[in-house]
Amino acid sequence: QVQLVESGGGLVQAGGSLRLSCAASGRTFSSYAMGWFRQAPGKERDFVGSINWSGARTYYADSVKGRFTISRDNAKNTVVLQMNSLKPEDTAVYYCAGQRDPYSVGDYYTADRYHSWGQGTQVTVSS
């Protein structure tokens, strides 16, 4: 099991940038695939992006491709979501999540496949 804590959320104008960080504790962090999800008021939790255990492969929702970048530093037990060209529709609570040993590409996109979750951090984009 791994414990996760998100940070870096805040208020930003449309077109601006934010950098979200996820700090992990646990000796098996480097074996986990990591994902970011978001939930806007009154809506379901949606996939944002994910990254495999080594950082060699990344996956993104169509809505954020070309704007968001996921990276990880296993030596520091951190995962970063760099968010550029932010839009008002990006406003949501953003959650960091982890899963061990995904068996298919689909597992990287699926919230139910992630076993560890952070508490979330608020991102608000004004127009």
Short mmCIF file of N, CA and C in Angstrom, two decimals:
data_model
loop_
_atom_site.label_atom_id
_atom_site.label_comp_id
_atom_site.label_asym_id
_atom_site.label_seq_id
_atom_site.Cartn_x
_atom_site.Cartn_y
_atom_site.Cartn_z
N GLN A 1 0.84 -1.19 0.00
CA GLN A 1 0.00 0.00 0.00
C GLN A 1 0.88 1.25 0.00
N VAL A 2 0.36 2.32 -0.60
CA VAL A 2 1.07 3.58 -0.65
C VAL A 2 0.11 4.70 -0.26
N GLN A 3 0.62 5.67 0.49
CA GLN A 3 -0.18 6.83 0.87
C GLN A 3 0.21 8.02 0.01
N LEU A 4 -0.79 8.80 -0.41
CA LEU A 4 -0.59 9.87 -1.37
C LEU A 4 -1.15 11.19 -0.85
N VAL A 5 -0.42 12.28 -1.10
CA VAL A 5 -0.85 13.62 -0.71
C VAL A 5 -0.61 14.57 -1.87
N GLU A 6 -1.69 15.22 -2.35
CA GLU A 6 -1.58 16.18 -3.45
C GLU A 6 -1.33 17.58 -2.92
N SER A 7 -0.68 18.41 -3.74
CA SER A 7 -0.47 19.80 -3.42
C SER A 7 -0.29 20.59 -4.72
N GLY A 8 -0.38 21.91 -4.64
CA GLY A 8 -0.13 22.77 -5.78
C GLY A 8 -1.35 23.36 -6.43
N GLY A 9 -2.54 23.02 -5.96
CA GLY A 9 -3.75 23.59 -6.52
C GLY A 9 -3.89 25.05 -6.15
N GLY A 10 -4.83 25.72 -6.80
CA GLY A 10 -5.07 27.13 -6.53
C GLY A 10 -5.93 27.77 -7.59
N LEU A 11 -5.93 29.10 -7.58
CA LEU A 11 -6.70 29.90 -8.53
C LEU A 11 -5.77 30.47 -9.59
N VAL A 12 -6.16 30.30 -10.85
CA VAL A 12 -5.34 30.79 -11.96
C VAL A 12 -6.26 31.29 -13.07
N GLN A 13 -5.80 32.26 -13.83
CA GLN A 13 -6.56 32.77 -14.97
C GLN A 13 -6.46 31.82 -16.15
N ALA A 14 -7.48 31.84 -16.99
CA ALA A 14 -7.45 31.04 -18.22
C ALA A 14 -6.19 31.34 -19.02
N GLY A 15 -5.57 30.29 -19.54
CA GLY A 15 -4.32 30.42 -20.26
C GLY A 15 -3.10 30.27 -19.40
N GLY A 16 -3.27 30.27 -18.09
CA GLY A 16 -2.16 30.14 -17.17
C GLY A 16 -1.78 28.70 -16.90
N SER A 17 -0.88 28.52 -15.96
CA SER A 17 -0.34 27.20 -15.64
C SER A 17 -0.35 26.93 -14.15
N LEU A 18 -0.44 25.66 -13.82
CA LEU A 18 -0.28 25.18 -12.46
C LEU A 18 0.51 23.88 -12.49
N ARG A 19 1.22 23.63 -11.42
CA ARG A 19 1.97 22.39 -11.27
C ARG A 19 1.48 21.66 -10.03
N LEU A 20 0.83 20.53 -10.23
CA LEU A 20 0.36 19.71 -9.13
C LEU A 20 1.38 18.64 -8.80
N SER A 21 1.61 18.44 -7.52
CA SER A 21 2.53 17.41 -7.07
C SER A 21 1.80 16.39 -6.22
N CYS A 22 2.24 15.16 -6.30
CA CYS A 22 1.72 14.07 -5.50
C CYS A 22 2.90 13.43 -4.78
N ALA A 23 2.90 13.55 -3.46
CA ALA A 23 3.96 12.97 -2.65
C ALA A 23 3.50 11.62 -2.12
N ALA A 24 4.31 10.61 -2.31
CA ALA A 24 3.96 9.24 -1.94
C ALA A 24 4.87 8.73 -0.83
N SER A 25 4.30 7.93 0.03
CA SER A 25 5.08 7.24 1.05
C SER A 25 4.82 5.74 0.92
N GLY A 26 5.87 4.97 1.01
CA GLY A 26 5.76 3.54 0.87
C GLY A 26 6.94 2.97 0.10
N ARG A 27 7.41 1.84 0.50
CA ARG A 27 8.62 1.28 -0.09
C ARG A 27 8.41 0.69 -1.47
N THR A 28 7.16 0.51 -1.89
CA THR A 28 6.86 -0.08 -3.18
C THR A 28 6.39 0.94 -4.21
N PHE A 29 6.60 2.23 -3.97
CA PHE A 29 6.12 3.27 -4.87
C PHE A 29 6.59 3.06 -6.30
N SER A 30 7.84 2.67 -6.48
CA SER A 30 8.40 2.55 -7.82
C SER A 30 7.75 1.46 -8.65
N SER A 31 6.99 0.57 -8.04
CA SER A 31 6.29 -0.47 -8.77
C SER A 31 4.87 -0.08 -9.17
N TYR A 32 4.41 1.10 -8.77
CA TYR A 32 3.04 1.52 -8.99
C TYR A 32 2.88 2.33 -10.27
N ALA A 33 1.82 2.04 -10.99
CA ALA A 33 1.33 2.97 -11.99
C ALA A 33 0.57 4.07 -11.28
N MET A 34 0.71 5.31 -11.74
CA MET A 34 0.09 6.45 -11.08
C MET A 34 -0.84 7.18 -12.05
N GLY A 35 -1.94 7.68 -11.51
CA GLY A 35 -2.91 8.39 -12.32
C GLY A 35 -3.39 9.65 -11.66
N TRP A 36 -3.92 10.55 -12.48
CA TRP A 36 -4.60 11.75 -12.01
C TRP A 36 -6.04 11.72 -12.50
N PHE A 37 -6.96 12.01 -11.60
CA PHE A 37 -8.38 12.11 -11.90
C PHE A 37 -8.89 13.45 -11.39
N ARG A 38 -10.04 13.89 -11.91
CA ARG A 38 -10.62 15.14 -11.44
C ARG A 38 -12.13 15.02 -11.36
N GLN A 39 -12.72 15.82 -10.47
CA GLN A 39 -14.15 15.81 -10.29
C GLN A 39 -14.64 17.24 -10.11
N ALA A 40 -15.49 17.68 -11.03
CA ALA A 40 -16.11 18.99 -10.96
C ALA A 40 -17.41 18.89 -10.17
N PRO A 41 -17.90 20.02 -9.62
CA PRO A 41 -19.14 19.98 -8.84
C PRO A 41 -20.30 19.39 -9.62
N GLY A 42 -20.99 18.43 -9.03
CA GLY A 42 -22.15 17.81 -9.66
C GLY A 42 -21.84 16.83 -10.77
N LYS A 43 -20.57 16.51 -10.99
CA LYS A 43 -20.20 15.61 -12.07
C LYS A 43 -19.43 14.41 -11.54
N GLU A 44 -19.29 13.40 -12.39
CA GLU A 44 -18.55 12.19 -12.03
C GLU A 44 -17.05 12.45 -12.06
N ARG A 45 -16.34 11.58 -11.39
CA ARG A 45 -14.88 11.62 -11.40
C ARG A 45 -14.36 11.16 -12.76
N ASP A 46 -13.51 11.95 -13.39
CA ASP A 46 -13.03 11.67 -14.73
C ASP A 46 -11.53 11.45 -14.75
N PHE A 47 -11.10 10.60 -15.67
CA PHE A 47 -9.69 10.35 -15.90
C PHE A 47 -9.02 11.57 -16.52
N VAL A 48 -7.82 11.90 -16.06
CA VAL A 48 -7.03 12.99 -16.62
C VAL A 48 -5.79 12.45 -17.33
N GLY A 49 -4.99 11.68 -16.64
CA GLY A 49 -3.79 11.11 -17.22
C GLY A 49 -3.17 10.10 -16.28
N SER A 50 -2.23 9.32 -16.81
CA SER A 50 -1.56 8.31 -15.99
C SER A 50 -0.17 8.05 -16.54
N ILE A 51 0.62 7.34 -15.75
CA ILE A 51 2.00 7.07 -16.10
C ILE A 51 2.39 5.70 -15.54
N ASN A 52 3.17 4.94 -16.32
CA ASN A 52 3.54 3.62 -15.86
C ASN A 52 4.64 3.69 -14.80
N TRP A 53 5.03 2.54 -14.30
CA TRP A 53 5.93 2.49 -13.15
C TRP A 53 7.27 3.18 -13.39
N SER A 54 7.78 3.11 -14.60
CA SER A 54 9.09 3.67 -14.90
C SER A 54 9.04 5.10 -15.44
N GLY A 55 7.86 5.55 -15.87
CA GLY A 55 7.72 6.84 -16.51
C GLY A 55 7.88 6.80 -18.02
N ALA A 56 8.13 5.62 -18.58
CA ALA A 56 8.36 5.50 -20.01
C ALA A 56 7.09 5.65 -20.83
N ARG A 57 5.94 5.36 -20.25
CA ARG A 57 4.68 5.45 -20.96
C ARG A 57 3.71 6.36 -20.21
N THR A 58 3.01 7.19 -20.97
CA THR A 58 2.00 8.08 -20.40
C THR A 58 0.71 7.99 -21.19
N TYR A 59 -0.40 8.28 -20.54
CA TYR A 59 -1.72 8.22 -21.14
C TYR A 59 -2.50 9.46 -20.71
N TYR A 60 -3.28 10.03 -21.63
CA TYR A 60 -4.00 11.26 -21.35
C TYR A 60 -5.42 11.21 -21.88
N ALA A 61 -6.31 11.89 -21.17
CA ALA A 61 -7.63 12.13 -21.71
C ALA A 61 -7.54 13.07 -22.90
N ASP A 62 -8.44 12.89 -23.87
CA ASP A 62 -8.41 13.74 -25.06
C ASP A 62 -8.53 15.23 -24.70
N SER A 63 -9.25 15.53 -23.64
CA SER A 63 -9.50 16.91 -23.27
C SER A 63 -8.25 17.65 -22.78
N VAL A 64 -7.20 16.92 -22.42
CA VAL A 64 -6.00 17.56 -21.88
C VAL A 64 -4.76 17.29 -22.71
N LYS A 65 -4.85 16.49 -23.75
CA LYS A 65 -3.69 16.19 -24.58
C LYS A 65 -3.10 17.46 -25.16
N GLY A 66 -1.78 17.57 -25.08
CA GLY A 66 -1.09 18.74 -25.58
C GLY A 66 -1.01 19.88 -24.59
N ARG A 67 -1.75 19.80 -23.49
CA ARG A 67 -1.74 20.85 -22.48
C ARG A 67 -1.17 20.39 -21.15
N PHE A 68 -1.46 19.14 -20.77
CA PHE A 68 -1.00 18.59 -19.49
C PHE A 68 0.12 17.59 -19.74
N THR A 69 1.05 17.50 -18.80
CA THR A 69 2.14 16.54 -18.87
C THR A 69 2.32 15.87 -17.53
N ILE A 70 2.38 14.54 -17.53
CA ILE A 70 2.63 13.77 -16.32
C ILE A 70 4.08 13.31 -16.31
N SER A 71 4.72 13.42 -15.16
CA SER A 71 6.06 12.90 -14.99
C SER A 71 6.21 12.33 -13.59
N ARG A 72 7.26 11.57 -13.36
CA ARG A 72 7.50 11.03 -12.04
C ARG A 72 8.99 10.96 -11.75
N ASP A 73 9.31 10.99 -10.47
CA ASP A 73 10.67 10.84 -10.00
C ASP A 73 10.62 9.80 -8.90
N ASN A 74 10.94 8.57 -9.24
CA ASN A 74 10.82 7.49 -8.28
C ASN A 74 11.81 7.63 -7.12
N ALA A 75 12.95 8.26 -7.37
CA ALA A 75 13.91 8.48 -6.30
C ALA A 75 13.37 9.42 -5.24
N LYS A 76 12.48 10.34 -5.63
CA LYS A 76 11.88 11.29 -4.71
C LYS A 76 10.45 10.91 -4.31
N ASN A 77 9.95 9.80 -4.84
CA ASN A 77 8.58 9.36 -4.55
C ASN A 77 7.55 10.44 -4.87
N THR A 78 7.68 11.04 -6.05
CA THR A 78 6.76 12.10 -6.44
C THR A 78 6.26 11.89 -7.87
N VAL A 79 5.03 12.34 -8.10
CA VAL A 79 4.44 12.40 -9.42
C VAL A 79 3.95 13.83 -9.63
N VAL A 80 4.18 14.37 -10.82
CA VAL A 80 3.84 15.75 -11.12
C VAL A 80 2.88 15.81 -12.30
N LEU A 81 1.88 16.67 -12.18
CA LEU A 81 1.00 17.00 -13.30
C LEU A 81 1.22 18.47 -13.63
N GLN A 82 1.91 18.72 -14.73
CA GLN A 82 2.13 20.08 -15.21
C GLN A 82 0.95 20.46 -16.10
N MET A 83 0.24 21.51 -15.72
CA MET A 83 -0.98 21.92 -16.39
C MET A 83 -0.76 23.28 -17.05
N ASN A 84 -0.75 23.31 -18.37
CA ASN A 84 -0.56 24.54 -19.13
C ASN A 84 -1.82 24.87 -19.92
N SER A 85 -1.90 26.11 -20.38
CA SER A 85 -3.03 26.57 -21.19
C SER A 85 -4.36 26.20 -20.54
N LEU A 86 -4.48 26.48 -19.27
CA LEU A 86 -5.66 26.07 -18.51
C LEU A 86 -6.92 26.77 -19.00
N LYS A 87 -8.02 26.03 -18.94
CA LYS A 87 -9.33 26.51 -19.35
C LYS A 87 -10.30 26.47 -18.17
N PRO A 88 -11.35 27.30 -18.18
CA PRO A 88 -12.32 27.25 -17.09
C PRO A 88 -12.90 25.85 -16.87
N GLU A 89 -13.06 25.06 -17.92
CA GLU A 89 -13.60 23.72 -17.78
C GLU A 89 -12.64 22.75 -17.10
N ASP A 90 -11.40 23.17 -16.85
CA ASP A 90 -10.47 22.37 -16.07
C ASP A 90 -10.71 22.50 -14.57
N THR A 91 -11.58 23.40 -14.17
CA THR A 91 -11.87 23.60 -12.76
C THR A 91 -12.44 22.33 -12.14
N ALA A 92 -11.80 21.85 -11.09
CA ALA A 92 -12.21 20.60 -10.44
C ALA A 92 -11.30 20.35 -9.25
N VAL A 93 -11.68 19.36 -8.46
CA VAL A 93 -10.78 18.80 -7.47
C VAL A 93 -9.97 17.70 -8.15
N TYR A 94 -8.66 17.78 -8.05
CA TYR A 94 -7.77 16.84 -8.71
C TYR A 94 -7.23 15.84 -7.70
N TYR A 95 -7.30 14.56 -8.07
CA TYR A 95 -6.89 13.47 -7.20
C TYR A 95 -5.75 12.68 -7.81
N CYS A 96 -4.80 12.34 -6.98
CA CYS A 96 -3.72 11.44 -7.35
C CYS A 96 -4.08 10.03 -6.91
N ALA A 97 -3.75 9.03 -7.72
CA ALA A 97 -4.10 7.66 -7.41
C ALA A 97 -3.00 6.71 -7.88
N GLY A 98 -2.94 5.53 -7.23
CA GLY A 98 -1.93 4.55 -7.59
C GLY A 98 -2.51 3.15 -7.68
N GLN A 99 -1.93 2.35 -8.56
CA GLN A 99 -2.28 0.93 -8.67
C GLN A 99 -1.02 0.14 -8.96
N ARG A 100 -1.04 -1.11 -8.53
CA ARG A 100 0.10 -1.98 -8.75
C ARG A 100 -0.21 -2.99 -9.84
N ASP A 101 0.74 -3.19 -10.74
CA ASP A 101 0.69 -4.23 -11.77
C ASP A 101 -0.56 -4.16 -12.63
N PRO A 102 -0.77 -3.07 -13.38
CA PRO A 102 -1.87 -3.07 -14.35
C PRO A 102 -1.66 -4.17 -15.38
N TYR A 103 -2.75 -4.83 -15.78
CA TYR A 103 -2.66 -5.96 -16.70
C TYR A 103 -2.94 -5.59 -18.14
N SER A 104 -3.51 -4.42 -18.36
CA SER A 104 -3.83 -3.98 -19.71
C SER A 104 -3.77 -2.47 -19.77
N VAL A 105 -3.73 -1.93 -20.99
CA VAL A 105 -3.73 -0.48 -21.17
C VAL A 105 -4.97 0.14 -20.53
N GLY A 106 -6.10 -0.55 -20.65
CA GLY A 106 -7.34 -0.04 -20.08
C GLY A 106 -7.26 0.20 -18.59
N ASP A 107 -6.44 -0.55 -17.88
CA ASP A 107 -6.31 -0.38 -16.44
C ASP A 107 -5.80 1.01 -16.08
N TYR A 108 -4.98 1.61 -16.96
CA TYR A 108 -4.43 2.93 -16.68
C TYR A 108 -5.49 4.02 -16.70
N TYR A 109 -6.61 3.76 -17.38
CA TYR A 109 -7.68 4.74 -17.54
C TYR A 109 -8.81 4.58 -16.53
N THR A 110 -8.83 3.50 -15.79
CA THR A 110 -10.01 3.09 -15.04
C THR A 110 -9.86 3.36 -13.56
N ALA A 111 -10.72 4.20 -13.02
CA ALA A 111 -10.61 4.60 -11.62
C ALA A 111 -10.69 3.40 -10.67
N ASP A 112 -11.55 2.43 -10.99
CA ASP A 112 -11.74 1.29 -10.10
C ASP A 112 -10.50 0.41 -9.99
N ARG A 113 -9.56 0.55 -10.89
CA ARG A 113 -8.33 -0.24 -10.85
C ARG A 113 -7.30 0.38 -9.92
N TYR A 114 -7.50 1.59 -9.48
CA TYR A 114 -6.57 2.25 -8.57
C TYR A 114 -6.97 1.99 -7.13
N HIS A 115 -6.02 1.56 -6.31
CA HIS A 115 -6.30 1.17 -4.93
C HIS A 115 -5.95 2.24 -3.91
N SER A 116 -5.04 3.15 -4.24
CA SER A 116 -4.60 4.18 -3.32
C SER A 116 -4.97 5.55 -3.87
N TRP A 117 -5.51 6.41 -3.01
CA TRP A 117 -5.98 7.74 -3.43
C TRP A 117 -5.53 8.81 -2.45
N GLY A 118 -5.21 9.99 -2.99
CA GLY A 118 -4.96 11.15 -2.17
C GLY A 118 -6.25 11.85 -1.79
N GLN A 119 -6.13 12.93 -1.02
CA GLN A 119 -7.31 13.65 -0.53
C GLN A 119 -7.84 14.67 -1.53
N GLY A 120 -7.08 15.00 -2.54
CA GLY A 120 -7.50 15.94 -3.56
C GLY A 120 -6.99 17.35 -3.32
N THR A 121 -6.85 18.11 -4.40
CA THR A 121 -6.47 19.51 -4.33
C THR A 121 -7.30 20.30 -5.33
N GLN A 122 -7.81 21.46 -4.90
CA GLN A 122 -8.72 22.25 -5.72
C GLN A 122 -7.97 23.06 -6.76
N VAL A 123 -8.44 22.99 -8.00
CA VAL A 123 -7.95 23.82 -9.09
C VAL A 123 -9.11 24.64 -9.62
N THR A 124 -8.97 25.96 -9.63
CA THR A 124 -10.00 26.85 -10.12
C THR A 124 -9.41 27.74 -11.21
N VAL A 125 -10.02 27.72 -12.38
CA VAL A 125 -9.55 28.50 -13.52
C VAL A 125 -10.61 29.54 -13.85
N SER A 126 -10.26 30.80 -13.75
CA SER A 126 -11.19 31.89 -14.02
C SER A 126 -11.07 32.35 -15.46
N SER A 127 -12.17 32.89 -15.98
CA SER A 127 -12.19 33.39 -17.35
C SER A 127 -11.94 34.88 -17.43
#
